[in-house]
CSV table of C-alpha atoms in Angstrom, one decimal:
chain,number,residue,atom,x,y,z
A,1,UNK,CA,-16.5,-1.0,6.8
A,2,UNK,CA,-17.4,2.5,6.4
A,3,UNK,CA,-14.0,3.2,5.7
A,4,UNK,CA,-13.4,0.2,3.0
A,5,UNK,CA,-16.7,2.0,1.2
A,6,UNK,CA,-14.8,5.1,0.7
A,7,UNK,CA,-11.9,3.4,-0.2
A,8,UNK,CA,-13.7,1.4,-2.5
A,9,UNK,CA,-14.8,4.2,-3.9
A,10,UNK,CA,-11.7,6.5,-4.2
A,11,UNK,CA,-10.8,7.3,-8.0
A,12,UNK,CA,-7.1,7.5,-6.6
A,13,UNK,CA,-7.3,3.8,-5.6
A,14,UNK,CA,-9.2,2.6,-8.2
A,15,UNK,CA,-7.2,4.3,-11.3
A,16,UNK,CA,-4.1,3.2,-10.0
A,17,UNK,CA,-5.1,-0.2,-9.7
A,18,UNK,CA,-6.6,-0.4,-13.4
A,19,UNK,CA,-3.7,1.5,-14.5
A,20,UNK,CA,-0.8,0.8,-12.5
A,21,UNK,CA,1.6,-2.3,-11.7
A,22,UNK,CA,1.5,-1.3,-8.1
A,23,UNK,CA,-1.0,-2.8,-6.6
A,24,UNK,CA,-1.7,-0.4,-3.7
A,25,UNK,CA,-5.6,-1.0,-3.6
A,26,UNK,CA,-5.2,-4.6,-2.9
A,27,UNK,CA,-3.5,-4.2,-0.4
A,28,UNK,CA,-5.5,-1.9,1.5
A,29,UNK,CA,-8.4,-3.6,1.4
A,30,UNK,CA,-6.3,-7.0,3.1
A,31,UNK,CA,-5.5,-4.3,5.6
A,32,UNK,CA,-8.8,-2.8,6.3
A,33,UNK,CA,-9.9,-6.4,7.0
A,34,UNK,CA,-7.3,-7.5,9.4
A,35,UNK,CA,-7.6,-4.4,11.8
A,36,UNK,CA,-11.2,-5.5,11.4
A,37,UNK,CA,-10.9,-9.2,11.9
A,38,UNK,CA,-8.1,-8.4,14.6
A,39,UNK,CA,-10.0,-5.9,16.8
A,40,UNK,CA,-13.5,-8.0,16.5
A,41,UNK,CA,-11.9,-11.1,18.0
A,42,UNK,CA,-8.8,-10.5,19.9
A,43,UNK,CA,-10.6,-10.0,23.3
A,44,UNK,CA,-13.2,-12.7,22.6
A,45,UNK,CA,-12.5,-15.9,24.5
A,46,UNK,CA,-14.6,-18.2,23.3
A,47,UNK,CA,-13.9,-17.8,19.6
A,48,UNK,CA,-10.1,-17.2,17.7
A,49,UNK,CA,-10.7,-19.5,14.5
A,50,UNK,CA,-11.1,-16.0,12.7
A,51,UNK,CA,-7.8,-14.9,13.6
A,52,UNK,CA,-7.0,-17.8,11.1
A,53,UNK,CA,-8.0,-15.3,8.6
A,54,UNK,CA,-5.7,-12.5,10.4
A,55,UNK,CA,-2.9,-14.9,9.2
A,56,UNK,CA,-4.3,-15.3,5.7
A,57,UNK,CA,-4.9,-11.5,5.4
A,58,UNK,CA,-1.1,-10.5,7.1
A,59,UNK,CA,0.7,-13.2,4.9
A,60,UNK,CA,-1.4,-12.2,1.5
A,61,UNK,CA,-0.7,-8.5,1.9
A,62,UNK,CA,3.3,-8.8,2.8
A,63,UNK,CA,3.3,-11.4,-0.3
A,64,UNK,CA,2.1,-8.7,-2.5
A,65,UNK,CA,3.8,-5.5,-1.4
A,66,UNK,CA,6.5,-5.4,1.1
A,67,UNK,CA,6.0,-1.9,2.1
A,68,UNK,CA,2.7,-4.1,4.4
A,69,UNK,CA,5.5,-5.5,6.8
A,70,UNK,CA,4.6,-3.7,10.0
A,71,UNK,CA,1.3,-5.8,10.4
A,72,UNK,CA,4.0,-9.1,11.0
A,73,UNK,CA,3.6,-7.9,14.5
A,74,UNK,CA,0.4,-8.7,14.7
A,75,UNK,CA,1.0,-12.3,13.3
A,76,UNK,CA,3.3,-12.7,16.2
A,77,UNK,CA,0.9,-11.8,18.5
A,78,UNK,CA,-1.8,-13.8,17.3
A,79,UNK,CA,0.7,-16.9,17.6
A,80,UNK,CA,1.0,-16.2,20.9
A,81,UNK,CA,-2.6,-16.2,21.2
A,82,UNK,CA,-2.7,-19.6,19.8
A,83,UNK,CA,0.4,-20.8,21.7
A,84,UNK,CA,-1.4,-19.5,25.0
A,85,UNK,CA,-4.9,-21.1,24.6
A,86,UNK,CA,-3.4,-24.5,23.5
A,87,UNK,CA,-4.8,-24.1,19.7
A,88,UNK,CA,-2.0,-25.9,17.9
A,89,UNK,CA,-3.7,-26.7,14.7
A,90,UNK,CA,-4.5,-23.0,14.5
A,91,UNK,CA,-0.7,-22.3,15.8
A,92,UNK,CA,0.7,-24.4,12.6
A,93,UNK,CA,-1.3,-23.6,10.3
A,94,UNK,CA,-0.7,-20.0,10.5
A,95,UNK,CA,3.1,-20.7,10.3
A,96,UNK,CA,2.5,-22.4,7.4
A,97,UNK,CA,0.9,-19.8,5.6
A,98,UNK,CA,3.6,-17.3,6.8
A,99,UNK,CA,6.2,-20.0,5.5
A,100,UNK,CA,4.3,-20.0,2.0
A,101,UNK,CA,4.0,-16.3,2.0
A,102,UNK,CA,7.5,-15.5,2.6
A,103,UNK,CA,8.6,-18.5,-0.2
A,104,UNK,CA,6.5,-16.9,-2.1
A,105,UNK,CA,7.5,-13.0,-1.3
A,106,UNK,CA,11.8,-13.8,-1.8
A,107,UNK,CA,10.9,-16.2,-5.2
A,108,UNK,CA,9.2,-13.1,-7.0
A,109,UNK,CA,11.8,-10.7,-6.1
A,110,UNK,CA,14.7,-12.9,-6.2
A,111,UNK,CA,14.1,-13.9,-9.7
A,112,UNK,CA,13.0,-9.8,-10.5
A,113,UNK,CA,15.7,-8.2,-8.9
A,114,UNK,CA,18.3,-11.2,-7.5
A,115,UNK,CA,17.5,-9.5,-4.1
A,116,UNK,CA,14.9,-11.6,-1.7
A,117,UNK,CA,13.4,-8.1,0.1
A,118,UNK,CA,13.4,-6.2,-3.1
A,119,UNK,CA,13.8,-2.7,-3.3
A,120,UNK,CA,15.7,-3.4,0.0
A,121,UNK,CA,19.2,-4.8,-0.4
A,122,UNK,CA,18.9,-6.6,2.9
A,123,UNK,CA,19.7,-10.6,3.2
A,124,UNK,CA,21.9,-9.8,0.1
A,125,UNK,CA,22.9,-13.6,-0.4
A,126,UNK,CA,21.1,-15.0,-3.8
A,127,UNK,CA,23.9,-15.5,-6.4
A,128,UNK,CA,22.4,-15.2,-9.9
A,129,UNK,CA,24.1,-13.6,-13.4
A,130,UNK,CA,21.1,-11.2,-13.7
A,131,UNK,CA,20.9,-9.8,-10.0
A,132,UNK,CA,20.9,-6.1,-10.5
A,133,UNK,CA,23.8,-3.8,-9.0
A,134,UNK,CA,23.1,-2.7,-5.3
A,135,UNK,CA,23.7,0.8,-7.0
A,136,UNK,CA,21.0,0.3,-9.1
A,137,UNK,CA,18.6,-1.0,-6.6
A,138,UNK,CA,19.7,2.1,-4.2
A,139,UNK,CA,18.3,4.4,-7.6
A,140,UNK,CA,15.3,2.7,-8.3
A,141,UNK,CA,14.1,3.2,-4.1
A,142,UNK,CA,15.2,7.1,-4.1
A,143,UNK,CA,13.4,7.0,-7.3
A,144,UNK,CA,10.2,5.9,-5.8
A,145,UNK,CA,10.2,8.4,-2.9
A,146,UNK,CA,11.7,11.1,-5.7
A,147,UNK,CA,8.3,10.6,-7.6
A,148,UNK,CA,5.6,10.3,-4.1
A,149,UNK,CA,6.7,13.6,-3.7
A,150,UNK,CA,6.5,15.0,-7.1
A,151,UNK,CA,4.3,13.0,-8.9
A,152,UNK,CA,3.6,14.2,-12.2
A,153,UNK,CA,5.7,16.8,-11.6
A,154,UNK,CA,8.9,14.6,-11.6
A,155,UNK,CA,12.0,14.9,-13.5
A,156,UNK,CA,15.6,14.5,-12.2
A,157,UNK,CA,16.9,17.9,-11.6
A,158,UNK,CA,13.9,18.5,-9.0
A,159,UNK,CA,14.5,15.1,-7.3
A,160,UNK,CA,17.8,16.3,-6.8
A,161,UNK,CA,17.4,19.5,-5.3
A,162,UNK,CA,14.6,17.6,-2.6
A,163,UNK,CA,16.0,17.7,1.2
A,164,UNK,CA,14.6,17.4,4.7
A,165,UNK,CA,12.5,19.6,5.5
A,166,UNK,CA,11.6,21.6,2.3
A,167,UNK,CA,10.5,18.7,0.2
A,168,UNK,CA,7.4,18.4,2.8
A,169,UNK,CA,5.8,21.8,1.3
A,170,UNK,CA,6.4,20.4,-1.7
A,171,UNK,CA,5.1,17.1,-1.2
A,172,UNK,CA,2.2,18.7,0.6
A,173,UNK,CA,1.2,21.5,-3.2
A,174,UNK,CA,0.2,18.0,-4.7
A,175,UNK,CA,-2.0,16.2,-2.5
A,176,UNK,CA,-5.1,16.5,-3.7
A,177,UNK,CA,-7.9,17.9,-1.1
A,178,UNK,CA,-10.1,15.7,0.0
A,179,UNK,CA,-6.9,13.8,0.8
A,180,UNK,CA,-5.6,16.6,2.6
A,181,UNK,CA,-8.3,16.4,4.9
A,182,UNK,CA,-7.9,13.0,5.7
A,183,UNK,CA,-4.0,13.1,6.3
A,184,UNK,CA,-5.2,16.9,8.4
A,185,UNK,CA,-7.6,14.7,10.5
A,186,UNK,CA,-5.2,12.1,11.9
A,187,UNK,CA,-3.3,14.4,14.5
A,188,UNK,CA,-6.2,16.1,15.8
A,189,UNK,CA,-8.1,12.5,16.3
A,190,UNK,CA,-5.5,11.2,18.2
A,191,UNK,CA,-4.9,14.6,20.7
A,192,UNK,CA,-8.4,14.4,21.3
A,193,UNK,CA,-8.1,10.7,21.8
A,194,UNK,CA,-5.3,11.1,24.5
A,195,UNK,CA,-7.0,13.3,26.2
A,196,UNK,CA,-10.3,11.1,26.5
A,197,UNK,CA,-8.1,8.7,27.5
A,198,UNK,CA,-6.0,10.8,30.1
A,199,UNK,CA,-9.8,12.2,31.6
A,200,UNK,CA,-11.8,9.0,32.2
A,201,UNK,CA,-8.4,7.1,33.4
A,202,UNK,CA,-9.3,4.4,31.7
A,203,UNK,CA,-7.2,2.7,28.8
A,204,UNK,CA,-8.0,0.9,25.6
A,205,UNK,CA,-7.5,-2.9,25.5
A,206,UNK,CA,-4.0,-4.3,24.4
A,207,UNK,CA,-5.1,-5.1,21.1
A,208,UNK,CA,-6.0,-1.6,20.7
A,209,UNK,CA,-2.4,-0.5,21.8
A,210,UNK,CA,-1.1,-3.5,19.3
A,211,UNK,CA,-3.4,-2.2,16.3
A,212,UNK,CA,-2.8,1.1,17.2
A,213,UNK,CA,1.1,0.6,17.1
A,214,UNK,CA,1.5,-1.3,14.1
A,215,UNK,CA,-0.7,1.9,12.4
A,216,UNK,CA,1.4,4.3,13.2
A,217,UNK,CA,4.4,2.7,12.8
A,218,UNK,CA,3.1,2.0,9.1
A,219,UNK,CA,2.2,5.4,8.8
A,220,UNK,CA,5.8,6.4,9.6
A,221,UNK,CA,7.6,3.7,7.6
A,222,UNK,CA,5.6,4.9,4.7
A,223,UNK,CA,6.0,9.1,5.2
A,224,UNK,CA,9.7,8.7,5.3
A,225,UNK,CA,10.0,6.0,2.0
A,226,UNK,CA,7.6,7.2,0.0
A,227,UNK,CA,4.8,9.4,1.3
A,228,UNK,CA,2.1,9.1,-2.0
A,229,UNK,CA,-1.4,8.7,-0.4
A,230,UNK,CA,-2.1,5.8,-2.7
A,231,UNK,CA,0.7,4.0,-0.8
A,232,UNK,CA,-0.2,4.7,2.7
A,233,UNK,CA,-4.1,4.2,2.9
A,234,UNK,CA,-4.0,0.8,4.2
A,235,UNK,CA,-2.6,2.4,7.5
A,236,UNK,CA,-3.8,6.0,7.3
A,237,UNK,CA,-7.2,4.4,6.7
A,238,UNK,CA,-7.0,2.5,10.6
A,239,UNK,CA,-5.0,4.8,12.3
A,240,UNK,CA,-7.6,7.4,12.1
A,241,UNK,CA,-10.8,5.1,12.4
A,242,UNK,CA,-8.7,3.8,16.4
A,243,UNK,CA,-8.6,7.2,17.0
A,244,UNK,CA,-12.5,8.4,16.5
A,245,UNK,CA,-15.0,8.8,19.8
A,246,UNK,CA,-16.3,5.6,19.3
A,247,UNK,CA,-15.9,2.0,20.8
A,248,UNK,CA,-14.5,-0.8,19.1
A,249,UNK,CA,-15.7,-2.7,16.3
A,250,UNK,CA,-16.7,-5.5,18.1
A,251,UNK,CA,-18.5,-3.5,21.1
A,252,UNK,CA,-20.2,-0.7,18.6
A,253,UNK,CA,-23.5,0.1,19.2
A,254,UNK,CA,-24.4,0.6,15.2
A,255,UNK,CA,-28.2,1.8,15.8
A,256,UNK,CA,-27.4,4.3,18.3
A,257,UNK,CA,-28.0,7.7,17.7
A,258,UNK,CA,-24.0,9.1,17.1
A,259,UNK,CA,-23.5,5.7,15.0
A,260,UNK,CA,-26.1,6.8,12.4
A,261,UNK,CA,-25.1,10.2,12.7
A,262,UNK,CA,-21.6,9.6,12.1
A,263,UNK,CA,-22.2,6.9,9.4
A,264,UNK,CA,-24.7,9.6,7.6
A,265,UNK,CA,-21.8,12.2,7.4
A,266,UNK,CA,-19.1,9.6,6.5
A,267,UNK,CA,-21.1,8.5,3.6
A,268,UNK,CA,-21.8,12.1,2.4
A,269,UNK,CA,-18.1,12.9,2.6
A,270,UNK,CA,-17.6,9.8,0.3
A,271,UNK,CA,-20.4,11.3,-2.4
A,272,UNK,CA,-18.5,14.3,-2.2
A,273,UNK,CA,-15.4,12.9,-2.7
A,274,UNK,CA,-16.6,10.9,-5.6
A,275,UNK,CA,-18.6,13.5,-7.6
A,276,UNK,CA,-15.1,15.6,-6.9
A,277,UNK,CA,-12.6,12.9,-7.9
A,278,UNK,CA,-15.7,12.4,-11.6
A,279,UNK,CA,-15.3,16.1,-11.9
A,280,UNK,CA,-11.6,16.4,-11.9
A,281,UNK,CA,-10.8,13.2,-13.2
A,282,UNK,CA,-13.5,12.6,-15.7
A,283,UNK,CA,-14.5,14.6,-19.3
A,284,UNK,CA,-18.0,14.4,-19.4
A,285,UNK,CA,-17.6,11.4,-22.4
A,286,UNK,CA,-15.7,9.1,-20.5
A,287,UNK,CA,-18.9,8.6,-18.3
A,288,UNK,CA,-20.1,6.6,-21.0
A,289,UNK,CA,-17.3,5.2,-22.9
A,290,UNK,CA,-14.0,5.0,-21.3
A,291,UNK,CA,-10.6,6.7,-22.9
A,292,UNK,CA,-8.6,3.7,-22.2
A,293,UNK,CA,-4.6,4.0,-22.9
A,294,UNK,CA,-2.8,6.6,-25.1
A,295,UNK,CA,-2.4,5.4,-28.3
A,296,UNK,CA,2.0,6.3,-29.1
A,297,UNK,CA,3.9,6.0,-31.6
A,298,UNK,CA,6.3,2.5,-32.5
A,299,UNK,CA,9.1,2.0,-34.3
A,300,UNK,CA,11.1,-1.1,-35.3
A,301,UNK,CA,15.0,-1.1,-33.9
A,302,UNK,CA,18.3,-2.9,-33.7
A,303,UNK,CA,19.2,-3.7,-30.1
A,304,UNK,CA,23.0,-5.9,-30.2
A,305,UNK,CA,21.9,-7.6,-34.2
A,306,UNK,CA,18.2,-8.6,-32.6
A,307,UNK,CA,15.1,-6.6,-33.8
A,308,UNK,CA,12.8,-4.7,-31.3
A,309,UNK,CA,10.2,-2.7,-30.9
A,310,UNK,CA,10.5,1.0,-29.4
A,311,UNK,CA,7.5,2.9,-27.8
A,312,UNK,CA,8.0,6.0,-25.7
A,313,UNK,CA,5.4,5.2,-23.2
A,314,UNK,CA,3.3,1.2,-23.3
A,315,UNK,CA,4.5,-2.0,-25.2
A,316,UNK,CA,0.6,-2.3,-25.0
A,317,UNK,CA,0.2,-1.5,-28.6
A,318,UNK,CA,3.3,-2.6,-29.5
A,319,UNK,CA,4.4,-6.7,-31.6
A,320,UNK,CA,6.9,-8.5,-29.2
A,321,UNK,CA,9.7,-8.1,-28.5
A,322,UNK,CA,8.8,-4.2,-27.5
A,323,UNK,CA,11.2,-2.0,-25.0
A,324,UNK,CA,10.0,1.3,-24.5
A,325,UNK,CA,13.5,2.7,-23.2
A,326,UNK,CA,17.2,2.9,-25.3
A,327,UNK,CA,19.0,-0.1,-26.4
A,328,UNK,CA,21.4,0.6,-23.8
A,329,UNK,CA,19.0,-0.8,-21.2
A,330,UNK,CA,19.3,-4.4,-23.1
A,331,UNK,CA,21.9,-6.6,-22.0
A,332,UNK,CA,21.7,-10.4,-22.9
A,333,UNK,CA,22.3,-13.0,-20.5
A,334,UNK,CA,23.1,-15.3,-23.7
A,335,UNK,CA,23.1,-15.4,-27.2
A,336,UNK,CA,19.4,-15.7,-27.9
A,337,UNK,CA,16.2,-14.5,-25.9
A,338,UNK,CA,15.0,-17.4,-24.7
A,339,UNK,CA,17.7,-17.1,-22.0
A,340,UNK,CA,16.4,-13.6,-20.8
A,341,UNK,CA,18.3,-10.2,-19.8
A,342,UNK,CA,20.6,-8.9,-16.9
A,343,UNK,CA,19.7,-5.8,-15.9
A,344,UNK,CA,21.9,-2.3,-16.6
C-alpha cells in the first residue's frame, strides 16, 4: 500500500496517464493489487475466494497492455490452487474471465493492427485487407524501445546509432533521479535479501518464490523491450517491496517499531519526490490553473480527392477528418470513409 501511495502520487505516472494513450498507470495499480491480493492469501487455508480477484486483476491488466503477461503465471498457479482444494466454481470462473480477457485482448488488436498479440507478430493467422505489414509492425516495436531510451531526445539518426551495451549510459543520462534511486535500490535489496536468507537457513514460502519470479522476470522482459520507468513500475514497484527486511504482507506486524519507522521514511521520500517532480514539472501558475494541450497550427488538405485536416502535433483542436502526418500515410480501404483505412 505504501508503495501504491507513491505511485499514486508520481507526476511521471499521473502525466502520462492524463496525457498519454498508454495506459501504464492503470496497469500498475492492477499489479500492485495482485502481488498484494496474491501474497495475503496464498498460504491461508481457510480462505481463497480472494484469489477470485487475482484472476480479475491478472485478466484486466493483460487485457489492457500486453507488456503485463508475466503475471499469467500466477493465474496458473492459482488454478491449481483451485483444482487442488476442490473449488470448482472458483476454478471456472476464473477460466472464464481469462477466456473473456483474452477475446477481448486479440479483438482490440486484431482489428488495430490485423495481428492478435500486437506489437508482437506471433499467432500471425487473422486474414484482413487492413492488417499492417510484419515490416511495419517490426518498426513500430524498435520504435518504442528506440524512444524508452531516448525519450525526448529521440529522432532517427540516434535510434540508429543505439547498440548493446552503449545505449544503457545513454538510457541511464535520462532517468530522472528519484527514479534512479529506485531502479539503484533493487540490486542491493535483493543481495542483502540472499544473504538473510543464506544466514537464518530458512526460505521464503512458494508464493514468495512464485511472486518473486514473475517480478523479475517482468522486470527483465521490460529492460530489454523498452526500459522507460513509466513502463516497468508495475514490476519494479514489487520486486523491490519482496526484497525489503520485512515479513510478508499478510504476517506484518504494522504497529511495530521498524513498521512505523519504515512507513515514516517511505512517506517522506514520497513528499520529496512530489514537491521535486511540482518543482521541475510545474511553473508556479499551473498550480492553480492548468496549461492543458498546446494549441498548433491546422490547415485544410487534399488527401486522394477527399479533404482533411493537417496538424503537426493533436487532431484535438482540429474539425474531422484531421491526420496530423503526410497524405502518404492515407490509404483507403474503399472509395469513401465510412469503410476505413489500411495501414502504410
Amino acid at each position: 500500500l505504501l508503495l501504491l501511495a507513491f505511485t499514486l502520487l508520481s507526476w511521471t505516472q499521473l502525466r502520462l496517464t492524463a496525457a498519454s494513450a498508454s495506459p501504464d498507470f492503470i496497469v500498475t495499480i492492477y499489479l500492485l493489487a495482485l502481488f498484494w491480493l496474491y501474497l495475503s492469501y496464498a498460504q491461508t487455508p481457510s480462505t481463497f475466494h480472494p484469489l477470485l480477484f487475482c484472476i480479475l486483476f491478472i485478466a484486466t491488466a493483460i487485457a489492457t497492455k500486453l507488456s503485463a503477461a508475466p503475471i499469467a503465471l500466477i493465474a496458473a498457479v492459482i488454478l491449481a490452487i483451485f483444482i487442488k482444494k476442490g473449488f470448482r466454481k472458483l476454478f471456472y470462473a476464473s477460466l472464464l474471465a481469462a477466456g473473456l480477457a483474452a477475446i477481448i485482448l486479440m479483438t482490440k488488436n486484431g482489428i488495430a493492427s490485423g495481428f492478435l498479440f500486437y506489437p508482437m507478430t506471433m499467432a500471425d493467422i487473422l486474414q484482413a485487407d487492413w492488417k499492417m505489414d510484419t515490416a511495419i509492425v517490426n518498426d513500430f516495436r524498435k520504435y518504442i524501445f528506440d524512444y524508452a531510451i531516448l525519450s525526448d531526445t529521440y529522432n532517427p539518426s540516434a535510434a540508429e546509432a543505439l547498440s548493446f551495451p552503449g545505449w544503457i549510459k545513454i538510457w541511464w543520462a535520462q532517468v530522472s533521479f528519484p527514479d534512479k534511486l529506485i531502479l539503484a535500490s533493487i540490486p542491493p535489496a535483493m543481495a542483502l535479501n540472499l544473504i538473510r536468507v543464506i544466514r537464518k537457513k530458512k526460505s521464503h514460502p512458494t508464493s514468495w518464490w512464485i511472486a518473486f519470479f514473475v517480478c523479475f522476470t517482468g522486470v527483465m522482459v521490460w529492460f530489454v523491450n523498452a526500459p522507460a520507468f513509466r513502463f516497468g513500475t508495475g514490476f519494479l514497484f514489487p520486486l523491490l517491496f519482496l526484497n525489503l527486511p520485512w515479513d510478508l504482507p499478510g504476517k506484518m506486524k504494522p504497529y511495530s517499531s521498524f513498521a512505523r519507522t519504515s512507513s515514516v521514511m517511505l512517506f517522506l521520500a514520497v513528499g520529496v519526490y512530489s514537491v521535486f517532480r511540482l518543482t521541475a514539472d510545474f511553473k508556479p501558475e499551473q498550480y492553480i490553473y492548468p496549461a492543458g494541450l498546446t494549441k498548433h497550427p491546422v490547415m485544410q488538405v487534399e488527401c486522394e480527392g477527399k479533404t482533411f485536416m493537417q496538424t503537426e502535433q493533436f487532431c484535438g483542436f482540429a474539425n474531422l477528418p484531421c491526420i496530423h502526418t503526410s497524405c502518404d500515410r492515407i490509404k483507403y480501404r474503399g472509395g469513401s470513409l465510412r469503410e476505413g483505412f489500411r495501414a502504410r
